[in-house]
Coordinates of C-alpha atoms in Angstrom, one line a residue:
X8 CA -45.3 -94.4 6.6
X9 CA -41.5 -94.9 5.3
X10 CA -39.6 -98.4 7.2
X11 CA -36.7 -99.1 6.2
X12 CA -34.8 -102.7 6.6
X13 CA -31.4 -102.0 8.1
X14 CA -28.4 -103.3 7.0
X15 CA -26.6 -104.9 10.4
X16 CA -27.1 -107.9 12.5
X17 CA -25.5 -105.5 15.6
X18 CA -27.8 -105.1 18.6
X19 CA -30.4 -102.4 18.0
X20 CA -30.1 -99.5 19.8
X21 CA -31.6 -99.8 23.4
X22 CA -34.4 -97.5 23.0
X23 CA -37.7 -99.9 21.8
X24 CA -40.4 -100.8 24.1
X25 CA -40.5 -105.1 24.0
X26 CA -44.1 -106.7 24.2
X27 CA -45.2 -110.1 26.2
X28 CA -45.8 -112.8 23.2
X29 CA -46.1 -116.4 23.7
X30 CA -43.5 -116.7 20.8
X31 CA -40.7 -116.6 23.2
X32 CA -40.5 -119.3 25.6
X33 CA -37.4 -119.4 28.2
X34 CA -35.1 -122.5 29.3
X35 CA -32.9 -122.4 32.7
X36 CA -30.4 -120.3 34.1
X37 CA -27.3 -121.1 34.5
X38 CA -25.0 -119.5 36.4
X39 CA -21.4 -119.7 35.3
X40 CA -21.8 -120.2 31.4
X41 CA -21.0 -116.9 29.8
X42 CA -22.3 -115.9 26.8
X43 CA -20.7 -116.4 23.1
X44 CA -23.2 -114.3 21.2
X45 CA -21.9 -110.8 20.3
X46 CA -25.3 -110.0 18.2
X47 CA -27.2 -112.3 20.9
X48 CA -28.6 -113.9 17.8
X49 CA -26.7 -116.0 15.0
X50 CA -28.8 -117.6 12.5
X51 CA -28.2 -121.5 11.4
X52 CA -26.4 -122.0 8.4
X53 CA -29.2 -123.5 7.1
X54 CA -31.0 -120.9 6.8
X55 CA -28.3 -119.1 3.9
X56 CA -30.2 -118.8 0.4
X57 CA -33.7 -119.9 1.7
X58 CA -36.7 -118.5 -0.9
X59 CA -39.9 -119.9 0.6
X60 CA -40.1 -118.8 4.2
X61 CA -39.4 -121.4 6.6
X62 CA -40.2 -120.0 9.9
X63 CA -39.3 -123.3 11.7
X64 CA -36.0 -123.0 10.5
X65 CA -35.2 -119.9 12.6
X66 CA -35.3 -121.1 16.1
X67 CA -32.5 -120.7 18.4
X68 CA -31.5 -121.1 21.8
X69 CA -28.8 -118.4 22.9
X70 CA -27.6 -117.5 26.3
X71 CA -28.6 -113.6 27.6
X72 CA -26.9 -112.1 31.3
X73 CA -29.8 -111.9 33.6
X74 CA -30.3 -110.4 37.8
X75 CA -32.0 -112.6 40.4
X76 CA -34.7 -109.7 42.0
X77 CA -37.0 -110.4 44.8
X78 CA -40.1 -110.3 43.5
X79 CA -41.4 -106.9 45.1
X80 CA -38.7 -105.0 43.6
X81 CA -38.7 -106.1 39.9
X82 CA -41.0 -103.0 39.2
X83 CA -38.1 -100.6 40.8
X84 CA -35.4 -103.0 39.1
X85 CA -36.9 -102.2 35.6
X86 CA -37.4 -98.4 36.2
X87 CA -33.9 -98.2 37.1
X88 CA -32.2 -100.7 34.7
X89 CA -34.5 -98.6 32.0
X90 CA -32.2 -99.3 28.7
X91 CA -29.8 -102.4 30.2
X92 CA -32.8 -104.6 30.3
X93 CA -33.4 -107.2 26.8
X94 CA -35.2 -105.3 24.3
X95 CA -36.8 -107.8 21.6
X96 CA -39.5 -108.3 19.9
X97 CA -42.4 -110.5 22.2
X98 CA -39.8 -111.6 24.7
X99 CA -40.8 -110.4 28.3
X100 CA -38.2 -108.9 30.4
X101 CA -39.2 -110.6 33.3
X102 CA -39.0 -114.5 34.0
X103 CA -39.7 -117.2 36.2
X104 CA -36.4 -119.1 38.1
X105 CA -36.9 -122.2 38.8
X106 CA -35.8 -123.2 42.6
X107 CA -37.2 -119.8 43.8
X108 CA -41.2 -119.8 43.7
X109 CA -42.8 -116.6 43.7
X110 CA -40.0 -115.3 45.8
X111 CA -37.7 -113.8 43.2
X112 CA -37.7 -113.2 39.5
X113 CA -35.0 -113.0 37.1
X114 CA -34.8 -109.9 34.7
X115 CA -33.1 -110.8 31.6
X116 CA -30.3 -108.1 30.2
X117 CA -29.2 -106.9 27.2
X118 CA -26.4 -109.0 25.9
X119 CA -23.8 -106.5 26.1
X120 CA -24.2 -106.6 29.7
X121 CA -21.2 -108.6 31.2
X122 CA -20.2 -107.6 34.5
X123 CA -21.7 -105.3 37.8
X124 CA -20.1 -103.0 37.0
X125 CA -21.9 -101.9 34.0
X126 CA -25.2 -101.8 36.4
X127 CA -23.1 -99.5 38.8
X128 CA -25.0 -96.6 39.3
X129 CA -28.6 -98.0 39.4
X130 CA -29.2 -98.2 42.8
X131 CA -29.4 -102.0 42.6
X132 CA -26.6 -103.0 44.8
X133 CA -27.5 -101.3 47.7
X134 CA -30.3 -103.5 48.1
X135 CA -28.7 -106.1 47.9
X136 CA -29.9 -107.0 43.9
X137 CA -27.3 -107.1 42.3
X138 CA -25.0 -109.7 43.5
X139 CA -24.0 -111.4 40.5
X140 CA -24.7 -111.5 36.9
X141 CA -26.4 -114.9 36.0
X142 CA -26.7 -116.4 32.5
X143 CA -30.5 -117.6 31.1
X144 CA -31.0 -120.1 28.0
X145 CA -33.4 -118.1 26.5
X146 CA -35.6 -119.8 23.3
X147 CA -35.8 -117.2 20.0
X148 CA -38.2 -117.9 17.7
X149 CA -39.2 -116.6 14.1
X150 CA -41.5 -113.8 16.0
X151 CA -38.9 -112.4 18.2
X152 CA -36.6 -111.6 15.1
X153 CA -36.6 -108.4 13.4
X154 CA -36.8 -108.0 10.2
X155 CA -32.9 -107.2 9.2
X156 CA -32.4 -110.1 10.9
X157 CA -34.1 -112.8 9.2
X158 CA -33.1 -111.2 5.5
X159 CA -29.5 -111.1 6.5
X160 CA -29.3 -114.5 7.0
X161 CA -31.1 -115.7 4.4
X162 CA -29.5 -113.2 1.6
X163 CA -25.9 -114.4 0.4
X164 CA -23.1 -113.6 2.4
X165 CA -21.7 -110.2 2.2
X166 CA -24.9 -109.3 0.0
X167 CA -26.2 -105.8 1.0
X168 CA -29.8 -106.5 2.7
X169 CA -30.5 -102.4 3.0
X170 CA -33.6 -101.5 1.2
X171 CA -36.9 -99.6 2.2
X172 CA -40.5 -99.9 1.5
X173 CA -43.3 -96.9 1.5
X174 CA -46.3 -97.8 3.6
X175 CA -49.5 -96.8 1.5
X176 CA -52.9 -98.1 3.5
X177 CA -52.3 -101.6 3.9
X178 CA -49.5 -101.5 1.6
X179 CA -46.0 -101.8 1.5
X180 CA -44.4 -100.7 -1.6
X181 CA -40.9 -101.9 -2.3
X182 CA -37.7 -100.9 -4.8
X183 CA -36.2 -104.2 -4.8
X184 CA -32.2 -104.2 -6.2
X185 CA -31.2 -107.0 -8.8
X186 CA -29.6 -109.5 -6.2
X187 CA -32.9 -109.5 -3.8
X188 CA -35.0 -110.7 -6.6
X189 CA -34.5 -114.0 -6.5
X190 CA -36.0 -113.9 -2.5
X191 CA -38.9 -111.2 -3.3
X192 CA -41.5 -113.5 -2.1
X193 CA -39.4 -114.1 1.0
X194 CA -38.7 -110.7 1.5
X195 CA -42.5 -109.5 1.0
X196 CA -43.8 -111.9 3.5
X197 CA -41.0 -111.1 6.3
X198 CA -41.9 -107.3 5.5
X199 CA -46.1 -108.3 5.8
X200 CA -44.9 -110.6 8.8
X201 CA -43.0 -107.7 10.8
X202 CA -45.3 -104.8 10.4
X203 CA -48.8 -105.2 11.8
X204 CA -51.6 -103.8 9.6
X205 CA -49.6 -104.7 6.5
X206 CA -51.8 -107.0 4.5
X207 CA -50.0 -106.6 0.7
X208 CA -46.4 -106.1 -0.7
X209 CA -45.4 -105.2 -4.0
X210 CA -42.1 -104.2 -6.1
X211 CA -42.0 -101.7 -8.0
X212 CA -40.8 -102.9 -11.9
X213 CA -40.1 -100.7 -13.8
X214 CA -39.7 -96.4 -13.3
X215 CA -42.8 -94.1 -13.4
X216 CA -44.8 -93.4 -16.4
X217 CA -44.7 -89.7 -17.2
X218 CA -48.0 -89.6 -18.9
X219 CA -50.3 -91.6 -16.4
X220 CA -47.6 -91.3 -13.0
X221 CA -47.7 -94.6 -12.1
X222 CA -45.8 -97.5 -12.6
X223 CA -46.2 -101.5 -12.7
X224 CA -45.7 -103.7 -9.5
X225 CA -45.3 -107.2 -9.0
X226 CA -47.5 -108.6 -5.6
X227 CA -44.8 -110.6 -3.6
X228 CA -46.7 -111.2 -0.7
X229 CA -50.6 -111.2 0.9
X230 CA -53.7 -110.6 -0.8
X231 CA -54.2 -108.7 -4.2
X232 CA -56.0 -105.4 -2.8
X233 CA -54.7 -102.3 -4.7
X234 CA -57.5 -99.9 -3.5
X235 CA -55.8 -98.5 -0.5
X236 CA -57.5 -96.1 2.1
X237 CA -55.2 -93.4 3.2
X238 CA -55.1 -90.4 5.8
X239 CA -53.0 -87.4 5.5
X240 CA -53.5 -84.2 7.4
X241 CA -56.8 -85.5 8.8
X242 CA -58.4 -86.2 5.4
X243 CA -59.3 -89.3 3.7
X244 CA -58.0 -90.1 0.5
X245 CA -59.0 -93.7 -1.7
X246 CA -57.3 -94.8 -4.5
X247 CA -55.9 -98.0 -6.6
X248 CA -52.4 -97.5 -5.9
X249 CA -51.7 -99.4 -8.9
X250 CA -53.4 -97.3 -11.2
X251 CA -52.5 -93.9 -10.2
X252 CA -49.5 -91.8 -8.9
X253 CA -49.5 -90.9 -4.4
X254 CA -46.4 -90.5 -2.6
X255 CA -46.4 -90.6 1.1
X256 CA -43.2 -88.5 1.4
X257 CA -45.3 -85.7 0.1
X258 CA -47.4 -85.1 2.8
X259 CA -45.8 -81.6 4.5
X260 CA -45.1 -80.2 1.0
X261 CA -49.1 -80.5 0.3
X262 CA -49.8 -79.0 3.7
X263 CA -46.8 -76.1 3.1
X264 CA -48.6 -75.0 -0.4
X265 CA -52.2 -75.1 1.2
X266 CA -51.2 -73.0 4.5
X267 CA -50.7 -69.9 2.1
X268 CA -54.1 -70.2 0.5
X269 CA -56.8 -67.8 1.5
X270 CA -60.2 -69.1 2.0
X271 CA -61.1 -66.6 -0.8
X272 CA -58.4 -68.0 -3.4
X273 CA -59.2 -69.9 -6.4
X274 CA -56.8 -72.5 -7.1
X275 CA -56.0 -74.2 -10.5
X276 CA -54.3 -78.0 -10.1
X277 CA -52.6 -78.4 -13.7
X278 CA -51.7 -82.2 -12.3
X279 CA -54.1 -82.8 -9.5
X280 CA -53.8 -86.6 -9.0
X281 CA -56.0 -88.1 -7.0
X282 CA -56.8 -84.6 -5.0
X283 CA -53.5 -84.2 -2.2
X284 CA -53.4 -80.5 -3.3
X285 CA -57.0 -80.3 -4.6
X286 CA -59.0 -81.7 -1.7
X287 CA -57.2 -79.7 1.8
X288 CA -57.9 -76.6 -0.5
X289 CA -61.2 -77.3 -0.8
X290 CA -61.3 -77.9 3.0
X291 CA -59.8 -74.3 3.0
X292 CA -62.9 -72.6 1.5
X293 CA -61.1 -72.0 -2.3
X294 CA -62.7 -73.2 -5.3
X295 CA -60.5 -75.5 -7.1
X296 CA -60.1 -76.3 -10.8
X297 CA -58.3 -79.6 -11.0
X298 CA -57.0 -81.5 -13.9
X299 CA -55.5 -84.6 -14.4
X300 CA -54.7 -86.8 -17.3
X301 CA -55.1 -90.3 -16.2
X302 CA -58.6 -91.1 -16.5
X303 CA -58.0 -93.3 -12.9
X304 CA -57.0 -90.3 -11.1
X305 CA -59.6 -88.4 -12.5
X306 CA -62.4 -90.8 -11.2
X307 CA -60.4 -91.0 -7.8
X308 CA -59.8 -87.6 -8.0
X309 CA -63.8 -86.7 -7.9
X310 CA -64.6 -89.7 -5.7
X311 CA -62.1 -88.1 -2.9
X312 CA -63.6 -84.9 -3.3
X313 CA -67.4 -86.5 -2.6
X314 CA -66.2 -88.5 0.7
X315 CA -64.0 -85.4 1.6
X316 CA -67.4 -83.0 1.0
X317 CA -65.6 -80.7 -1.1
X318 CA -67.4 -81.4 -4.4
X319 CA -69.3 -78.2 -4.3
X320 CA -65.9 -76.5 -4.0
X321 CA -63.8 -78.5 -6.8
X322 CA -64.0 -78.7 -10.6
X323 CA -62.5 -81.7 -11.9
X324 CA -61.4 -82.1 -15.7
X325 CA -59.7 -85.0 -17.6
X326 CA -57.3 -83.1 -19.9
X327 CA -54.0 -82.6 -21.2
X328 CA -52.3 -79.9 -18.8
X329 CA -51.2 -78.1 -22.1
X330 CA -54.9 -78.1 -23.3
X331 CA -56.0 -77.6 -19.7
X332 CA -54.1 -74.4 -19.0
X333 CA -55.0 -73.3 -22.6
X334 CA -58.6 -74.0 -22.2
X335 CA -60.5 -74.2 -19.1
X336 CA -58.3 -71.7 -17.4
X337 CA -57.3 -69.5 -19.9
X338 CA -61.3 -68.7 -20.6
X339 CA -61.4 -68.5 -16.5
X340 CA -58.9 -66.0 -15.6
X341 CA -60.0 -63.2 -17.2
X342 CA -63.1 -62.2 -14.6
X343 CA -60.6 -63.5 -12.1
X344 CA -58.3 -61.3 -12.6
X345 CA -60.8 -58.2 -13.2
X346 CA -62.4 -59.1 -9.7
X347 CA -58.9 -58.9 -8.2
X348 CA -59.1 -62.5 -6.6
X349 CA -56.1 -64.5 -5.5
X350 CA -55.0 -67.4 -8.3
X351 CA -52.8 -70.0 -7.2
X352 CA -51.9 -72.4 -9.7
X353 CA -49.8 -75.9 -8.9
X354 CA -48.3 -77.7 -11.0
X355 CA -46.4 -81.1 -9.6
X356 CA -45.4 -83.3 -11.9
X357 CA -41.9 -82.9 -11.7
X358 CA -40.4 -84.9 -14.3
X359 CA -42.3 -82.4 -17.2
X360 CA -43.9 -79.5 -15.2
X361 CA -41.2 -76.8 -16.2
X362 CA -42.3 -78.0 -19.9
X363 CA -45.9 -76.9 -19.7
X364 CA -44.8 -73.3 -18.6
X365 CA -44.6 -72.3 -22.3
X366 CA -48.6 -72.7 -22.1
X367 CA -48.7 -69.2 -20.3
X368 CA -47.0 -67.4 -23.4
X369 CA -50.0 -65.0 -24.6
X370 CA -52.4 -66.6 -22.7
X371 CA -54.4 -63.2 -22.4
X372 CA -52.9 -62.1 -25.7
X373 CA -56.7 -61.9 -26.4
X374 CA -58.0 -59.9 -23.7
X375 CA -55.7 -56.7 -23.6
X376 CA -58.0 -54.7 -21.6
X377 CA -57.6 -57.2 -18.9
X378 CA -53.7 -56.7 -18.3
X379 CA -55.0 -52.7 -17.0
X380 CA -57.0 -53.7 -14.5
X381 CA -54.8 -57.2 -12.8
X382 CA -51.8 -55.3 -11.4
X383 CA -50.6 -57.2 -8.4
X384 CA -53.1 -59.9 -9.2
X385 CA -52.1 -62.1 -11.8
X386 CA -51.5 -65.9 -10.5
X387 CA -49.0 -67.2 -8.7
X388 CA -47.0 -70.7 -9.9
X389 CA -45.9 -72.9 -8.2
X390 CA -44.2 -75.5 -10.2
X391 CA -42.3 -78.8 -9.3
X392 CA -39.0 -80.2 -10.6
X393 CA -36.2 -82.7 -10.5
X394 CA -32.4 -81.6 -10.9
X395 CA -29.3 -83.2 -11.0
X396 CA -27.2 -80.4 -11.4
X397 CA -24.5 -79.5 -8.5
X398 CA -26.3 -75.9 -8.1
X399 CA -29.9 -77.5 -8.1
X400 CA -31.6 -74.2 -7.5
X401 CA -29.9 -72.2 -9.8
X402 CA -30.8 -75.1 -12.2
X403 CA -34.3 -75.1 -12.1
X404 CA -34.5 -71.2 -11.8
X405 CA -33.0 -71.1 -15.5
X406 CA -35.2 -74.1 -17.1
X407 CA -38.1 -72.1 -15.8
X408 CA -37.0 -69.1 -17.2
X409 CA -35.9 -70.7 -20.5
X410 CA -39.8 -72.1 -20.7
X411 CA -41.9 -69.3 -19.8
X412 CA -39.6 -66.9 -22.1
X413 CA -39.2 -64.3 -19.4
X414 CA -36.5 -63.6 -16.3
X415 CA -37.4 -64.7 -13.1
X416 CA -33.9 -64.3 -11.1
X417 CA -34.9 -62.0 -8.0
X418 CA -38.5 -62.5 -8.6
X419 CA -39.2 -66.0 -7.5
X420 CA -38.4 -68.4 -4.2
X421 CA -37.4 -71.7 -4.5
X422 CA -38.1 -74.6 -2.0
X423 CA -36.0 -77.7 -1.1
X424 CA -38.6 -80.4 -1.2
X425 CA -36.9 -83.5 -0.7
X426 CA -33.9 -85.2 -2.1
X427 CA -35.3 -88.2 -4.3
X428 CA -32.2 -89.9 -4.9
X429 CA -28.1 -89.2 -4.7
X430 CA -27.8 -86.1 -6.4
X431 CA -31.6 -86.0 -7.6
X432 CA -33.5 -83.1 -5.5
X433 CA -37.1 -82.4 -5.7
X434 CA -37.9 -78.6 -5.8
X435 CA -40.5 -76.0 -6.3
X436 CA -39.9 -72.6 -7.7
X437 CA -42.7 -70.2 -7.2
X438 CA -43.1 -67.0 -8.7
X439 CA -45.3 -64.4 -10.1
X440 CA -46.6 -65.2 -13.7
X441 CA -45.4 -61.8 -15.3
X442 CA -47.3 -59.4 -16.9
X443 CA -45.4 -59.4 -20.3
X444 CA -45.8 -63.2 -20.6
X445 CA -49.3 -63.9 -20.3
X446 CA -50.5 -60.5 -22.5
X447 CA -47.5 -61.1 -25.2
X448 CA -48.1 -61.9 -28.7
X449 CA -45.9 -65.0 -28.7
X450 CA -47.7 -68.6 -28.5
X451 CA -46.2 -71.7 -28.1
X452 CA -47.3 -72.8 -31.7
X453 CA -48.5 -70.5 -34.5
X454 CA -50.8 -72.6 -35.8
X455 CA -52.8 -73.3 -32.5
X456 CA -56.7 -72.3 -32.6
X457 CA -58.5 -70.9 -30.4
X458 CA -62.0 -72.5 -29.4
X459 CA -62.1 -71.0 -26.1
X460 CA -64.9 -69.2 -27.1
X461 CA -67.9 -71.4 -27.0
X462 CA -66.8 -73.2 -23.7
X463 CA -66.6 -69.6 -21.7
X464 CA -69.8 -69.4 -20.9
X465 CA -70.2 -72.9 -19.1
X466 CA -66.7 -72.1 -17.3
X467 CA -67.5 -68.8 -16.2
X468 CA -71.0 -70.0 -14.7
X469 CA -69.0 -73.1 -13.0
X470 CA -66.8 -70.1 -11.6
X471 CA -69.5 -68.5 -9.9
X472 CA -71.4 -71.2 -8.5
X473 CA -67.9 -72.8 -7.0
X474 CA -67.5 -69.0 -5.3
X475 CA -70.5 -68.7 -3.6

């Protein structure tokens, strides 16, 4: 799950739901003091430039408005105060006035609430509530702050505090910027304190690895667990996050490419990871050929597939996706493509994808009699890129082309996947490989030689048995 730590100290927007904590303990009313604090809560001074979490340090007494209710209508009060009421983390809404027994109750407001007349409309005064707005000392503690609180007092003065973390299992994985370093371990442990079932948080140091896709982290707070359990469209997925590449934003894009597959489709992963694509496709009833690199995702690749119960469905291989494609599936597709069946073939690693399409230049060159009988049925790419360009579409369209060696205006879709950063879109182009590539004479390099033979039979009987 994506969280974000937001940048303002500004009431939060009425519309969370507050809990009962014993964190939050409440002083007297008072009747005629008004209130001095805009955000409701102003952090001591102290506080400013803080590195080792002090939670101590945080506690403040501020002044909230607040309605005297007899005690049998405090449920009807509530249901029509709805959003006017306090909303903050483990303070209760309700509370005990001293003086009045179990007679009335005072419901405490949000602090922007300063006169009747912004209750007008509730229904309160005509039964004879809402006669005045009182004032409650109210105690705040470390656990009724929110996260954007505590980390814009502490951070330097006019210092931007906006940064956002990806939940992975019982991780939270963060991009620190250069002036939050110096209060990472602060940071991480407000970030483990505020979001229950968070139990490690790490920065990410340096950018991803293009080879293995993944990149090094620092821990800044909890224990040292890397091996996170994740779900995603109702399967279960393990993996040392620290080892291999997973992005939780990806989650509909992996669904999006399996809802086209067929249950009789094959489909070849040219940079499966640890099984996102691989695994639901398997679920689908298609065998899957799936190749990865990185000798971590490849173990966590085929230890998915065993928990998911797929593993009679998916081939897993440990290969360059040049040698892959040239390989395993280039001794595969030809009895595919004679038996007329379905060939999807993914290829997300965004950063270098639209590279490897030159592996698909005469593929086939060797089986000529093949390109007769596969019209209509030769695979379909989908392939996964990054642009910077002002006419991103356009721009990945033509590297595409440029790689494979063969048009593909008006013959291919692309999708929007995400935007990654300003003016850094993730997209997919899908198309058709065509005919005139894959059965050309022209290889990526001359010199190449081709060993496919001896491995064909072993493929092809994989193939079968994967079918049934």
């Amino acid at each position: 799950s994506l969280c974000s730590l937001q940048s303002s100290l500004k009431p939060h927007p009425l519309c969370a739901r507050s809990s009962s904590s014993p964190g939050a303990t409440a002083g007297m009313s008072e009747q005629n003091t008004p209130s001095s604090d805009q955000a409701l809560y102003q952090a001591p001074p102290s506080v400013r430039g803080m590195t080792v979490l002090d939670r101590e340090a945080f506690t403040q007494t501020v002044t909230v408005p607040a309605l005297l209710v007899p005690t049998g209508l405090v449920n009807r009060a509530l249901k029509s105060l709805k959003k006017l009421t306090l909303q903050r983390p483990g303070v209760k809404r309700v509370v005990e006035e001293e003086g009045c027994g179990e007679t009335h109750k005072l419901v405490l407001l949000d602090p922007r609430v300063s006169s009747l007349d912004a209750i007008a409309g509730t229904g309160l005064q005509d039964l004879g509530v809402a006669s005045e707005i009182r004032h409650f000392a109210l105690r705040l503690t470390y656990d009724n702050l929110r996260s954007e609180e505590v980390l814009r007092a502490v951070l330097p003065d006019g210092h931007d505090v906006t940064s956002g973390f990806s939940r992975v299992g019982h991780i939270a994985h963060m991009n620190l910027r250069d002036h939050q370093l110096p209060y990472r371990n602060l940071i991480g442990q407000v970030i483990m304190d505020k979001n229950p079932g968070v139990t490690c948080v790490v920065n990410k140091t340096n950018s991803i690895d293009s080879t293995y896709r993944h990149f090094s982290m620092e821990l800044l707070a909890g224990e040292d667990n890397m091996v996170a359990k994740v779900r995603e469209n109702g399967l279960l997925y393990e993996f040392d996050f620290s080892r291999v590449y997973w992005n939780p934003r990806l989650s509909t894009e992996h669904e999006r490419i399996v809802s086209q597959l067929r249950r009789e489709d094959v489909v070849v992963d040219v940079f499966a990871g640890v099984g996102p694509f691989a695994v639901p496709a398997a679920r689908r009833g298609c065998a899957v050929f799936a190749n990865d690199l990185n000798p971590e995702s490849f173990r966590w690749l085929q230890h998915n597939s065993r928990i998911n119960k797929v593993t009679d469905k998916v081939t897993a291989f440990n290969l360059d996706g040049r040698d892959f494609i040239r390989g395993p599936v280039r001794d595969l597709l030809p009895d595919l493509l004679r038996a007329k069946t379905s060939v999807h073939v993914v290829m997300n690693l965004p950063a270098l994808a639209i590279d490897f399409l030159d592996s698909f230049r005469g593929l086939l060159a060797h089986e000529p009699g093949v390109g007769v009988a596969c019209e209509g049925t030769l695979p379909r790419v989908h392939c996964y890129s990054f642009s910077k360009d002002d006419a991103p579409q356009r721009d990945v369209v033509r590297r595409a082309a440029a790689s494979l060696g063969a048009e593909l205006d008006g013959v291919c879709s692309v999708h929007m996947v995400r935007n990654v950063a300003p003016n850094k879109e993730m997209l997919c182009v899908s198309f058709t490989l065509p005919k005139e590539v894959v059965f050309s004479d022209t290889h990526p390099s001359s010199g190449e030689k081709h060993t496919h033979f001896l491995r064909f039979t072993l493929y092809h009987t994989i193939f079968i048995y994967k079918a049934l």
